[in-house]
XYZ file of C-alpha atoms in Angstrom:
304
model
C 0.091 -0.510 0.130
C 1.120 3.280 0.103
C 2.743 5.136 2.855
C 0.625 6.970 3.544
C -3.327 4.775 3.739
C -4.261 4.380 6.156
C -5.881 0.439 7.453
C -9.206 1.262 9.267
C -9.391 -0.593 12.514
C -10.188 -3.565 12.937
C -13.201 -4.530 14.793
C -14.585 -6.339 18.362
C -17.099 -7.691 20.065
C -19.308 -4.622 20.232
C -18.300 -2.573 18.102
C -20.851 -0.538 15.501
C -21.619 -1.058 12.648
C -24.163 1.151 9.694
C -26.046 0.148 6.886
C -26.230 3.268 4.037
C -28.033 2.664 0.882
C -25.656 5.235 -1.195
C -27.316 4.763 -4.877
C -30.648 2.090 -5.490
C -33.609 1.390 -2.944
C -32.987 -1.896 -1.456
C -35.980 -3.892 0.005
C -36.125 -3.601 3.943
C -36.600 -7.721 4.104
C -32.446 -7.344 3.433
C -31.782 -4.926 5.681
C -32.998 -6.578 8.441
C -31.152 -9.817 6.855
C -28.640 -8.547 6.890
C -28.565 -6.989 10.573
C -30.207 -9.861 11.301
C -25.931 -12.016 10.264
C -24.168 -9.207 11.570
C -25.846 -8.872 14.820
C -24.924 -12.429 15.226
C -21.495 -11.857 14.967
C -21.988 -10.039 18.345
C -21.501 -6.270 16.519
C -24.166 -3.555 16.529
C -26.002 -2.713 14.220
C -28.196 1.347 12.734
C -29.745 0.925 10.344
C -29.505 5.057 9.044
C -32.568 6.971 9.035
C -32.914 6.442 4.754
C -31.763 3.501 4.204
C -34.865 1.910 2.971
C -36.503 4.554 1.831
C -36.805 5.362 -2.315
C -36.751 8.755 -4.479
C -37.569 8.304 -8.028
C -34.904 4.517 -8.898
C -32.865 5.870 -6.289
C -32.880 4.769 -2.197
C -33.658 8.572 -1.397
C -33.033 12.463 -1.834
C -28.979 13.172 -2.868
C -29.525 15.059 0.181
C -31.311 12.115 2.055
C -28.965 9.691 0.731
C -25.516 11.632 1.647
C -26.605 12.620 4.737
C -27.097 9.570 6.369
C -23.016 8.108 4.976
C -21.940 11.746 5.324
C -23.043 11.121 9.331
C -21.726 6.904 9.305
C -18.823 8.673 8.272
C -18.245 11.210 10.980
C -19.562 9.057 13.349
C -16.996 8.374 16.336
C -18.995 5.760 17.079
C -19.693 3.286 14.123
C -16.852 1.371 12.830
C -17.660 0.009 9.743
C -20.061 0.824 7.185
C -22.039 -2.030 4.707
C -24.020 -0.360 1.753
C -26.215 -2.087 1.169
C -26.748 -2.104 -2.317
C -25.047 -1.398 -5.854
C -27.405 -0.005 -8.261
C -27.320 3.799 -9.792
C -26.787 6.919 -7.717
C -23.179 7.533 -5.363
C -21.614 9.684 -8.425
C -24.642 12.770 -7.575
C -23.322 12.665 -4.121
C -19.749 11.220 -3.094
C -18.081 15.231 -4.684
C -19.720 16.240 -1.302
C -17.482 13.144 0.424
C -13.956 16.395 -0.927
C -15.217 18.583 1.923
C -15.547 15.368 4.723
C -12.055 14.053 6.196
C -12.274 10.704 5.790
C -8.963 9.772 7.563
C -10.210 10.884 10.602
C -12.357 8.305 11.954
C -11.254 6.078 9.118
C -13.237 2.879 9.286
C -15.034 0.086 6.194
C -16.617 0.968 3.513
C -18.251 -2.270 2.280
C -20.079 -2.659 -1.732
C -19.331 -2.924 -5.052
C -20.959 -2.602 -8.131
C -22.031 1.163 -8.553
C -20.411 1.063 -4.796
C -17.249 1.796 -6.485
C -17.287 4.755 -6.522
C -17.608 5.273 -3.378
C -13.751 2.779 -2.844
C -12.333 5.798 -5.344
C -13.774 9.034 -3.113
C -12.153 6.582 -0.172
C -8.957 6.165 -2.364
C -9.117 9.396 -3.037
C -8.027 10.650 1.473
C -5.974 7.777 1.259
C -8.519 5.392 3.135
C -8.425 1.725 2.737
C -12.074 0.314 1.642
C -13.094 -3.291 0.932
C -14.802 -4.807 -2.719
C -18.098 -6.937 -0.996
C -21.207 -8.774 -1.358
C -23.527 -6.301 0.222
C -27.669 -6.922 1.959
C -28.751 -8.894 -0.226
C -25.499 -11.968 0.121
C -25.188 -11.653 3.448
C -29.137 -12.793 3.733
C -29.272 -15.695 0.997
C -26.519 -17.193 2.956
C -25.965 -16.778 6.040
C -22.507 -16.000 8.495
C -21.664 -19.606 7.692
C -20.863 -19.127 3.650
C -17.447 -19.099 3.047
C -17.197 -15.497 1.251
C -19.051 -13.722 4.003
C -16.563 -15.525 6.462
C -13.891 -14.367 4.652
C -15.066 -10.587 4.741
C -15.337 -11.189 8.696
C -12.554 -12.427 8.846
C -10.886 -8.883 7.327
C -12.764 -6.361 9.934
C -11.911 -8.642 12.387
C -7.519 -7.668 10.958
C -7.391 -10.396 9.308
C -5.490 -11.224 5.687
C -6.715 -13.787 3.396
C -5.111 -14.718 1.505
C -7.230 -16.075 -2.031
C -6.469 -18.875 -4.742
C -8.262 -18.348 -7.787
C -9.060 -21.209 -10.328
C -6.333 -20.927 -13.587
C -7.840 -20.009 -15.886
C -6.742 -20.770 -20.061
C -6.221 -17.656 -20.659
C -4.371 -16.837 -18.267
C -0.451 -14.931 -18.089
C 1.527 -16.397 -15.398
C 4.770 -14.475 -13.772
C 4.480 -12.549 -10.255
C 3.685 -8.897 -9.352
C 3.640 -6.715 -5.775
C 1.324 -3.819 -6.546
C -1.555 -2.100 -4.348
C -4.699 -3.683 -5.989
C -7.190 -1.453 -7.048
C -10.743 -1.775 -9.478
C -13.956 -2.970 -8.832
C -16.723 -2.737 -11.741
C -15.808 -1.427 -15.548
C -18.366 0.482 -16.521
C -17.610 2.339 -13.373
C -14.896 3.250 -13.200
C -14.522 4.671 -16.140
C -17.277 7.692 -16.428
C -13.832 9.047 -13.885
C -10.640 8.273 -15.805
C -9.421 11.806 -16.049
C -11.337 13.331 -12.939
C -10.042 13.246 -9.283
C -11.607 9.957 -8.694
C -10.069 7.867 -10.587
C -9.183 4.208 -9.322
C -7.446 3.303 -12.813
C -4.228 3.661 -12.259
C -0.418 2.886 -14.318
C 1.996 0.827 -11.524
C -1.220 -0.686 -9.574
C -2.219 -4.318 -9.566
C -5.220 -4.027 -11.080
C -9.276 -5.910 -10.918
C -12.549 -4.792 -13.064
C -15.791 -6.819 -13.063
C -19.060 -5.578 -14.717
C -22.796 -7.091 -15.504
C -24.592 -7.008 -18.604
C -22.557 -4.433 -20.777
C -21.580 -5.587 -24.520
C -18.403 -6.839 -25.509
C -18.117 -4.178 -27.937
C -18.473 -1.918 -25.248
C -16.119 -3.472 -22.151
C -13.043 -2.934 -25.212
C -13.145 0.484 -25.827
C -12.605 1.543 -22.383
C -10.298 -0.620 -23.026
C -8.679 1.240 -26.089
C -8.248 3.668 -24.665
C -6.655 1.951 -21.101
C -4.400 1.337 -24.674
C -3.939 4.643 -25.684
C -3.838 6.929 -22.521
C -0.425 4.801 -21.200
C -2.204 3.254 -18.413
C -2.943 -0.603 -19.426
C 0.894 -1.199 -21.183
C 2.176 0.369 -17.244
C -0.446 -1.464 -15.044
C 2.077 -4.226 -12.555
C -0.621 -6.822 -12.941
C -4.105 -7.350 -13.899
C -7.273 -9.530 -12.119
C -10.343 -9.636 -14.931
C -13.062 -11.281 -12.327
C -16.761 -12.282 -13.243
C -18.279 -10.598 -16.569
C -21.959 -12.014 -16.305
C -24.758 -11.831 -18.396
C -22.471 -10.335 -21.140
C -23.542 -12.441 -24.948
C -21.216 -13.219 -27.819
C -20.868 -11.494 -30.378
C -19.548 -11.947 -34.042
C -16.147 -10.050 -33.712
C -15.587 -12.757 -29.918
C -17.820 -15.395 -28.204
C -17.339 -13.960 -24.442
C -15.845 -10.853 -22.841
C -12.500 -12.566 -21.225
C -11.599 -13.358 -24.978
C -11.186 -9.625 -26.434
C -9.212 -8.978 -23.100
C -7.232 -11.460 -23.638
C -6.513 -10.216 -26.619
C -6.816 -6.696 -26.149
C -3.630 -7.285 -23.304
C -1.541 -9.797 -24.916
C 1.532 -6.684 -26.615
C 2.288 -6.275 -22.427
C 4.170 -8.910 -20.040
C 2.723 -8.192 -16.290
C 0.849 -11.114 -14.740
C -2.880 -11.788 -15.333
C -4.532 -13.362 -13.281
C -9.275 -15.087 -15.654
C -12.517 -15.995 -13.646
C -11.363 -14.599 -10.065
C -14.190 -14.814 -8.378
C -15.337 -11.492 -7.910
C -18.338 -9.279 -9.210
C -22.095 -9.918 -9.674
C -22.284 -14.016 -8.937
C -23.374 -14.933 -5.621
C -19.207 -16.547 -5.024
C -17.528 -13.025 -4.992
C -14.709 -12.632 -2.666
C -13.880 -9.163 -0.460
C -10.636 -7.838 -1.664
C -9.098 -4.165 -0.144
C -8.781 -2.175 -2.495
C -5.305 -0.062 -1.877
C -4.174 -2.910 0.163
C -0.068 -3.674 -1.607
C -0.920 -7.786 -2.498
C 1.734 -9.577 -4.194
C -0.477 -11.905 -7.161
C 1.096 -14.934 -8.221
C -0.142 -16.213 -11.677
C 1.017 -20.299 -11.994
C 1.234 -22.115 -14.740
C -0.391 -25.337 -13.775
C -1.833 -24.649 -10.600
C -4.334 -22.234 -8.660
C -3.271 -17.432 -8.791
C -2.994 -17.138 -5.621
C -3.688 -13.516 -4.910
C -1.822 -12.689 -1.319
C -2.325 -9.559 0.663
C 0.571 -8.563 2.393
C 0.663 -8.079 6.253
């Protein structure tokens, strides 16, 4: 990690977790289920006032969603912030976070999909955050789910290594660097802004859902032309779900393999990261070692 990156303090029994909805609306039963799972781990849970709200396609007005998020991030009693779901809407309120010192009383922010924009805002101020499943997953699979157990271990201060199945498209190698990434479509819209997370000299991970292959290819060409793609230290290709084949490529992964073919860094395909039931938690802004082997498994290893 960057020497200035802050890792929020590990959670202890009795610590308070806030549930917020900074993007789309969510079913009350999913929030109630997640609350029950977290309380079963010995944590206290506060559902923020507008977490169950609705305003159009959002969980509240911009002001309501920002108020909940800001209060959760600045309350010294809150030790972690679980985003209830993704959807769309974080971009409406992320600029206001610049007025908050996120490093003061730093806490874990948990979520993925549209929450990638929130991870970008946290990363801009040098605070590590957790790209991980949200309320629906906790409710559906419970506390004994392996990915949920990994998430809870990270919240408690552990740094588990992950083993990922080998893929025929993999490019072997070993790389060390800061791990950054998330939902590719969300992060692409932040390129060349002060929240840009897709940077040279990082280990990038990407995932997406329901994106035509040509649109993802267009983003990769932008990264190539800008000089970012050739200068990555490593690439982790997560799950590109509900992406239909076209006349050029059967899969998004095949297209990405062609796009990165000129470069020498390791590339791991098929990582269980994204809009899938098996969605491992990874730490944004953590310094990691990525090992991709020609035989056996690929390892994403966190440094202590």
